[in-house]
Short mmCIF file of C-alpha atoms in Angstrom, two decimals:
data_model
loop_
_atom_site.label_atom_id
_atom_site.label_comp_id
_atom_site.label_asym_id
_atom_site.label_seq_id
_atom_site.Cartn_x
_atom_site.Cartn_y
_atom_site.Cartn_z
CA MET A 559 -32.08 -1.60 -98.48
CA LYS A 560 -30.17 -4.89 -97.46
CA SER A 561 -26.87 -3.18 -97.17
CA ILE A 562 -28.36 -0.37 -94.93
CA LEU A 563 -29.92 -3.26 -92.68
CA ASN A 564 -26.34 -4.82 -92.42
CA LEU A 565 -24.66 -1.68 -91.54
CA ALA A 566 -27.24 -1.05 -88.72
CA LEU A 567 -26.73 -4.70 -87.35
CA SER A 568 -22.88 -4.17 -87.38
CA LEU A 569 -23.24 -1.00 -85.54
CA ALA A 570 -25.67 -2.27 -83.04
CA ALA A 571 -23.32 -5.18 -82.45
CA ALA A 572 -20.36 -3.15 -82.13
CA LEU A 573 -22.14 -0.82 -79.43
CA LEU A 574 -23.21 -3.85 -77.65
CA PHE A 575 -20.18 -5.84 -77.39
CA GLY A 576 -17.81 -2.63 -77.00
CA THR A 577 -19.68 -1.29 -73.98
CA ALA A 578 -19.98 -4.72 -72.34
CA PRO A 579 -16.45 -4.97 -70.95
CA ALA A 580 -16.96 -1.44 -69.36
CA MET A 581 -20.03 -2.27 -67.80
CA SER A 582 -18.80 -5.71 -66.24
CA ALA A 583 -15.74 -3.78 -65.03
CA ASP A 584 -17.77 -1.06 -63.33
CA ALA A 585 -20.47 -3.88 -62.08
CA PRO A 586 -18.40 -5.21 -59.05
CA ALA A 587 -16.89 -2.13 -58.05
CA GLN A 588 -20.18 -0.69 -56.38
CA PRO A 589 -20.63 -3.83 -54.41
CA ALA A 590 -17.02 -3.76 -53.24
CA ALA A 591 -17.03 -0.29 -52.07
CA GLN A 592 -20.34 -1.01 -50.40
CA VAL A 593 -18.69 -4.03 -48.55
CA GLN A 594 -15.68 -1.88 -47.64
CA ALA A 595 -17.61 0.89 -46.31
CA LYS A 596 -20.03 -1.46 -44.38
CA GLY A 597 -16.85 -3.37 -42.75
CA ALA A 598 -15.12 -0.01 -41.70
CA HIS A 599 -18.21 0.91 -39.52
CA ASN A 600 -19.17 -2.66 -38.07
CA GLN A 601 -16.13 -3.78 -36.04
CA ALA A 602 -18.22 -4.38 -33.08
CA GLN A 603 -17.63 -8.07 -32.97
CA LEU A 604 -13.99 -7.75 -33.62
CA TRP A 605 -13.61 -5.70 -30.54
CA ARG A 606 -15.73 -7.83 -28.63
CA ASP A 607 -13.56 -10.56 -29.49
CA ALA A 608 -10.33 -8.53 -28.68
CA ARG A 609 -11.58 -7.13 -25.33
CA SER A 610 -12.78 -10.58 -24.25
CA GLY A 611 -9.40 -11.48 -22.87
CA GLU A 612 -9.40 -14.49 -24.62
CA ALA A 613 -5.92 -15.74 -25.95
CA GLY A 614 -5.30 -15.70 -29.66
CA VAL A 615 -2.55 -17.34 -31.74
CA THR A 616 0.84 -15.70 -31.51
CA THR A 617 4.48 -16.79 -31.88
CA VAL A 618 5.43 -14.90 -28.92
CA ARG A 619 6.15 -17.05 -25.83
CA GLY A 620 4.95 -15.89 -22.11
CA PRO A 621 2.08 -15.59 -19.89
CA GLU A 622 -0.87 -13.73 -21.75
CA ALA A 623 1.21 -13.21 -24.92
CA GLY A 624 -1.80 -14.17 -27.16
CA VAL A 625 -4.23 -11.61 -25.26
CA LEU A 626 -4.55 -8.48 -27.26
CA ILE A 627 -6.51 -6.37 -24.88
CA GLN A 628 -6.75 -6.92 -20.95
CA SER A 629 -9.61 -4.99 -19.80
CA GLY A 630 -8.98 -5.29 -16.29
CA GLY A 631 -6.10 -2.71 -16.60
CA GLU A 632 -8.52 -0.04 -17.34
CA THR A 633 -10.88 -1.20 -14.12
CA TRP A 634 -7.40 -1.12 -12.01
CA ARG A 635 -6.61 2.24 -13.19
CA GLU A 636 -9.73 3.84 -12.41
CA LEU A 637 -9.98 2.12 -8.96
CA ARG A 638 -6.50 3.10 -8.07
CA ASN A 639 -6.66 6.84 -9.26
CA GLY A 640 -10.42 7.19 -8.20
CA PRO A 641 -11.55 5.68 -4.79
CA ILE A 642 -8.18 4.55 -3.51
CA THR A 643 -6.54 8.11 -4.12
CA LEU A 644 -9.62 9.88 -2.98
CA TYR A 645 -10.76 8.12 0.32
CA GLY A 646 -7.23 7.17 1.15
CA GLY A 647 -6.08 10.84 0.95
CA ILE A 648 -9.06 11.91 3.12
CA ALA A 649 -8.48 8.91 5.74
CA LEU A 650 -4.80 10.28 6.04
CA CYS A 651 -5.98 14.04 6.48
CA VAL A 652 -8.60 12.79 9.31
CA VAL A 653 -6.16 10.78 11.34
CA ALA A 654 -3.68 13.58 11.12
CA VAL A 655 -6.22 16.14 11.93
CA ALA A 656 -7.54 13.92 14.97
CA ILE A 657 -4.14 13.27 16.51
CA GLY A 658 -3.46 17.25 16.39
CA LEU A 659 -6.80 17.79 18.18
CA PHE A 660 -6.25 15.40 20.61
CA TYR A 661 -2.79 16.67 21.54
CA LEU A 662 -4.36 20.08 21.85
CA ARG A 663 -6.98 18.87 24.35
CA ARG A 664 -4.79 16.23 26.18
CA GLY A 665 -1.26 17.28 25.57
CA MET A 666 1.75 15.08 26.63
CA ILE A 667 0.62 12.33 28.88
CA ARG A 668 3.29 12.98 31.70
CA LEU A 669 4.02 10.91 34.97
CA SER A 670 1.69 11.84 37.93
CA GLY A 671 4.69 11.77 40.17
CA PRO A 672 8.35 12.76 40.21
CA PRO A 673 10.62 10.09 38.71
CA THR A 674 12.53 7.94 41.09
CA GLY A 675 15.92 7.94 39.33
CA ARG A 676 16.04 4.34 39.14
CA HIS A 677 15.79 2.78 35.89
CA ILE A 678 14.37 -0.86 34.92
CA GLN A 679 15.11 -2.37 31.58
CA ARG A 680 12.15 -2.58 29.18
CA PHE A 681 13.88 -3.55 25.99
CA ASN A 682 17.35 -5.36 25.35
CA THR A 683 19.70 -4.56 22.35
CA LEU A 684 17.99 -7.21 20.12
CA GLU A 685 14.47 -5.92 20.50
CA ARG A 686 15.51 -2.39 19.94
CA MET A 687 17.63 -3.41 16.72
CA ALA A 688 14.63 -5.34 15.39
CA HIS A 689 12.04 -2.32 16.21
CA TRP A 690 14.60 0.32 14.57
CA SER A 691 15.00 -1.86 11.59
CA MET A 692 11.34 -2.04 11.13
CA ALA A 693 10.82 1.66 11.85
CA VAL A 694 13.32 3.21 9.50
CA SER A 695 12.41 1.13 6.77
CA PHE A 696 8.51 1.66 7.27
CA VAL A 697 9.08 5.30 7.19
CA ILE A 698 11.31 5.10 3.97
CA LEU A 699 8.65 3.18 2.46
CA ALA A 700 5.59 5.14 3.73
CA VAL A 701 7.05 8.28 2.31
CA THR A 702 8.14 6.93 -1.10
CA GLY A 703 4.75 5.17 -1.28
CA LEU A 704 2.82 8.36 -0.63
CA VAL A 705 4.93 10.25 -3.33
CA LEU A 706 3.90 7.36 -5.64
CA LEU A 707 0.49 7.50 -4.98
CA PHE A 708 -0.28 10.99 -4.49
CA GLY A 709 2.59 12.75 -6.03
CA LYS A 710 1.33 13.66 -9.38
CA HIS A 711 -1.87 15.30 -7.72
CA VAL A 712 0.19 17.03 -4.82
CA LEU A 713 3.79 17.46 -5.80
CA LEU A 714 3.80 17.75 -9.47
CA PRO A 715 1.96 21.02 -9.76
CA VAL A 716 4.49 22.45 -7.37
CA PHE A 717 7.91 20.94 -8.41
CA GLY A 718 7.17 20.55 -12.07
CA TYR A 719 7.69 17.59 -14.39
CA THR A 720 11.54 17.41 -14.27
CA LEU A 721 12.02 17.49 -10.50
CA PHE A 722 8.91 15.35 -9.89
CA SER A 723 10.22 12.74 -12.34
CA TRP A 724 13.56 12.44 -10.46
CA LEU A 725 11.70 12.01 -7.02
CA ALA A 726 9.35 9.64 -8.39
CA VAL A 727 12.19 7.47 -9.88
CA ILE A 728 14.29 7.55 -6.90
CA GLY A 729 11.16 6.82 -4.79
CA LYS A 730 10.19 3.79 -6.76
CA ASN A 731 13.85 2.22 -6.52
CA LEU A 732 14.08 2.97 -2.83
CA HIS A 733 10.54 1.31 -2.35
CA ASN A 734 11.40 -1.70 -4.37
CA PHE A 735 14.73 -2.42 -2.46
CA ILE A 736 13.49 -1.47 1.07
CA GLY A 737 10.49 -3.51 0.85
CA PRO A 738 12.15 -6.87 1.36
CA LEU A 739 13.92 -5.65 4.24
CA PHE A 740 10.95 -4.43 5.90
CA LEU A 741 9.31 -7.81 5.65
CA LEU A 742 12.26 -9.58 6.91
CA SER A 743 12.34 -7.21 10.06
CA ILE A 744 8.39 -7.95 10.63
CA VAL A 745 9.18 -11.84 10.60
CA VAL A 746 12.15 -11.30 13.14
CA SER A 747 10.07 -8.76 15.04
CA PHE A 748 7.22 -11.37 15.20
CA PHE A 749 9.33 -14.10 16.90
CA ILE A 750 10.90 -11.73 19.32
CA PHE A 751 7.84 -9.81 20.51
CA VAL A 752 5.11 -12.50 20.22
CA LYS A 753 5.52 -14.16 23.57
CA ASP A 754 4.41 -10.83 25.26
CA ASN A 755 1.50 -10.09 23.16
CA PHE A 756 -1.12 -12.74 23.83
CA TRP A 757 -4.40 -11.97 25.34
CA LYS A 758 -4.59 -11.48 29.33
CA LYS A 759 -7.75 -11.10 31.06
CA GLU A 760 -6.73 -7.55 32.35
CA ASP A 761 -6.91 -6.43 28.65
CA ALA A 762 -10.63 -6.33 28.79
CA GLU A 763 -10.39 -3.64 31.64
CA TRP A 764 -7.99 -1.74 29.53
CA ILE A 765 -10.63 -1.93 26.52
CA ALA A 766 -13.37 -0.92 28.76
CA LYS A 767 -11.51 2.09 29.92
CA ALA A 768 -9.73 2.96 26.52
CA GLY A 769 -6.61 2.82 28.38
CA GLY A 770 -7.25 5.94 30.36
CA LEU A 771 -6.24 7.96 27.50
CA LEU A 772 -9.26 10.48 27.70
CA SER A 773 -9.95 10.04 31.70
CA GLY A 774 -6.33 9.81 32.84
CA GLU A 775 -7.19 7.00 34.98
CA HIS A 776 -4.59 4.35 35.90
CA VAL A 777 -5.16 1.15 34.11
CA PRO A 778 -2.89 -1.63 35.29
CA SER A 779 -1.31 -3.87 32.48
CA TRP A 780 1.42 -6.27 31.55
CA ARG A 781 4.40 -5.43 29.70
CA PHE A 782 2.22 -4.46 26.61
CA ASN A 783 -1.31 -3.11 27.04
CA PHE A 784 -4.20 -3.88 24.69
CA GLY A 785 -3.49 -0.76 22.29
CA GLU A 786 0.05 -2.21 21.83
CA LYS A 787 -1.08 -5.85 21.33
CA PHE A 788 -3.61 -4.59 18.75
CA MET A 789 -0.70 -2.71 17.02
CA PHE A 790 1.08 -6.02 17.07
CA TRP A 791 -1.18 -8.14 15.84
CA PHE A 792 -3.49 -6.40 13.39
CA GLY A 793 -0.79 -3.67 12.22
CA VAL A 794 2.54 -5.55 12.36
CA VAL A 795 1.47 -8.96 11.57
CA PHE A 796 -1.54 -8.61 9.44
CA LEU A 797 -1.22 -5.53 7.73
CA GLY A 798 2.62 -5.67 7.98
CA LEU A 799 2.69 -9.13 6.04
CA THR A 800 -0.06 -8.25 3.66
CA VAL A 801 1.82 -5.13 2.58
CA GLY A 802 5.28 -7.13 2.53
CA ILE A 803 4.08 -10.24 0.80
CA SER A 804 2.07 -8.19 -1.88
CA GLY A 805 5.11 -6.07 -2.48
CA LEU A 806 7.31 -8.98 -3.07
CA ILE A 807 4.88 -10.26 -5.51
CA MET A 808 5.06 -7.04 -7.37
CA ASP A 809 8.79 -6.66 -6.91
CA PHE A 810 9.37 -10.07 -8.67
CA PRO A 811 7.05 -10.45 -11.54
CA ASN A 812 8.81 -13.01 -13.25
CA PHE A 813 7.16 -16.10 -11.55
CA GLY A 814 4.48 -16.50 -14.11
CA GLN A 815 2.15 -13.72 -12.56
CA VAL A 816 -0.40 -12.42 -15.14
CA ARG A 817 -1.64 -9.12 -15.28
CA ASP A 818 -4.86 -9.63 -13.49
CA THR A 819 -2.74 -10.93 -10.59
CA MET A 820 -0.60 -7.90 -10.34
CA GLN A 821 -3.51 -5.63 -10.64
CA THR A 822 -5.51 -7.21 -7.79
CA VAL A 823 -2.12 -7.61 -5.75
CA ASN A 824 -1.51 -3.78 -6.38
CA ILE A 825 -4.95 -2.77 -5.17
CA ILE A 826 -4.53 -4.89 -1.86
CA HIS A 827 -0.90 -3.22 -1.39
CA SER A 828 -2.39 0.20 -1.63
CA VAL A 829 -5.25 -0.23 0.81
CA GLY A 830 -3.29 -2.25 3.23
CA ALA A 831 -0.47 0.36 2.99
CA LEU A 832 -2.83 3.46 3.57
CA LEU A 833 -4.38 1.60 6.60
CA PHE A 834 -1.04 0.75 8.16
CA VAL A 835 0.10 4.32 7.91
CA CYS A 836 -3.11 5.50 9.46
CA LEU A 837 -2.51 3.22 12.32
CA MET A 838 1.23 3.84 12.59
CA LEU A 839 0.69 7.70 12.63
CA GLY A 840 -1.03 7.05 16.17
CA HIS A 841 1.64 4.79 17.17
CA ILE A 842 4.24 7.37 16.30
CA TYR A 843 2.52 9.90 18.04
CA ILE A 844 2.14 7.97 21.30
CA GLY A 845 5.72 7.03 21.22
CA THR A 846 7.27 10.64 20.65
CA ILE A 847 5.23 13.45 21.75
CA GLY A 848 2.09 12.01 23.05
CA MET A 849 3.73 10.03 26.28
CA GLU A 850 6.45 11.09 28.42
CA GLY A 851 9.11 8.59 28.64
CA ALA A 852 8.07 6.32 25.78
CA TYR A 853 10.68 7.19 23.27
CA ASP A 854 13.36 6.93 25.75
CA SER A 855 12.04 3.22 26.58
CA MET A 856 13.00 2.28 22.84
CA ARG A 857 16.09 4.59 22.36
CA TYR A 858 18.05 3.60 25.60
CA GLY A 859 16.01 0.29 26.41
CA HIS A 860 15.35 1.26 30.27
CA VAL A 861 12.78 3.46 31.87
CA ASP A 862 12.14 4.99 35.26
CA GLU A 863 10.61 2.84 37.86
CA ALA A 864 7.71 5.33 38.27
CA TRP A 865 6.95 5.28 34.55
CA ALA A 866 7.07 1.50 34.67
CA LYS A 867 4.67 1.25 37.69
CA GLU A 868 2.22 3.79 36.26
CA HIS A 869 1.79 2.49 32.67
CA HIS A 870 2.57 -1.39 33.20
CA GLU A 871 1.91 -1.82 36.70
CA LEU A 872 1.63 -5.56 36.29
CA TRP A 873 4.85 -6.07 34.28
CA TYR A 874 6.56 -3.86 36.71
CA ASN A 875 5.66 -5.88 39.83
CA GLN A 876 6.64 -9.05 38.01
CA GLU A 877 10.07 -7.62 37.05
CA LYS A 878 10.59 -6.47 40.62
CA LEU A 879 10.14 -10.15 41.83
CA LYS A 880 13.01 -11.45 39.64
CA PRO A 881 16.70 -11.61 41.36
CA ALA A 882 18.46 -8.26 41.17
CA ASP A 883 20.31 -7.57 37.98
CA ALA A 884 22.72 -4.71 37.27
CA SER A 885 21.58 -4.81 33.67
CA LYS A 886 17.89 -4.29 34.38
CA THR A 887 18.14 -2.06 37.35
CA GLU A 888 20.32 1.29 36.95
CA PRO A 889 20.29 3.63 39.88
CA GLY A 890 21.02 7.17 38.74
CA ALA A 891 20.65 6.23 35.01
CA ALA A 892 17.89 9.26 34.85
CA ALA A 893 20.56 11.88 35.31
CA ALA A 894 22.31 10.59 32.30
CA HIS A 895 19.48 11.07 29.80
CA SER A 896 17.81 14.02 31.37
#
């Protein structure tokens, strides 16, 4: 009986100590699996920290090198590809249609009488060089900028990926290299033309009568009327410098600019450029097919006396009081350009 009891105790001890390691090995496996599963679905705090924009620890050197995620980039992308592209495109179309309708209604603004054949100098060589440098660079920047902003929506479906990629690359490089030249031409033009673009009391009458564009009424003005002065101060000086300086900041990103700065500057650049293009569409219209003799004044530098008296009478009277100068008054010059 005693031997049977000892055998039973031995078997019980063997079972107890033999299964204990297996149980102890399996015991921590379940909590570890639970912790791992729990961690895989509970990364909220980790991503909140990553998206906070706070710099972490890294061996990489440079501005924002320790920032894992800069959330402002998504905000910039949505703003640029959303409201700016949509409303900017609508604004351009509205301005273009308005100019077309105005031309159909008003036609070219022609002289009320025949030309005299006597020409008076309106722009000298330096003034025309400054203007055309600014004009040519502006057209290149406007076309390439519109391709970069609207190209994937308008040109990509038509040209396909290969051709559009070439256009985008060429446009981007032209835009980057012509931009500084455009800014330089703005600065030069400012110092050349600023003396004739200050406010005069006669500008109030021009504003009240909208320059006679709709009524056809004659409104005396000096060398530049209020419309041209508005283009100079708001268009060339304010928008031109805004677009030019913001473009320089993006052209040379190696002066410590962080991503938030570049995104903000890009938005300012895009909005300013769209406003500038809308404004310049009207200027280009008046300077080409909108007004008789306007293009010749900047191409050749002189205008017929009838044109000068009709559109800038106060300036014309002032010029006629100056001593006669063969370079400023050219009889018979009209025949050379007719």
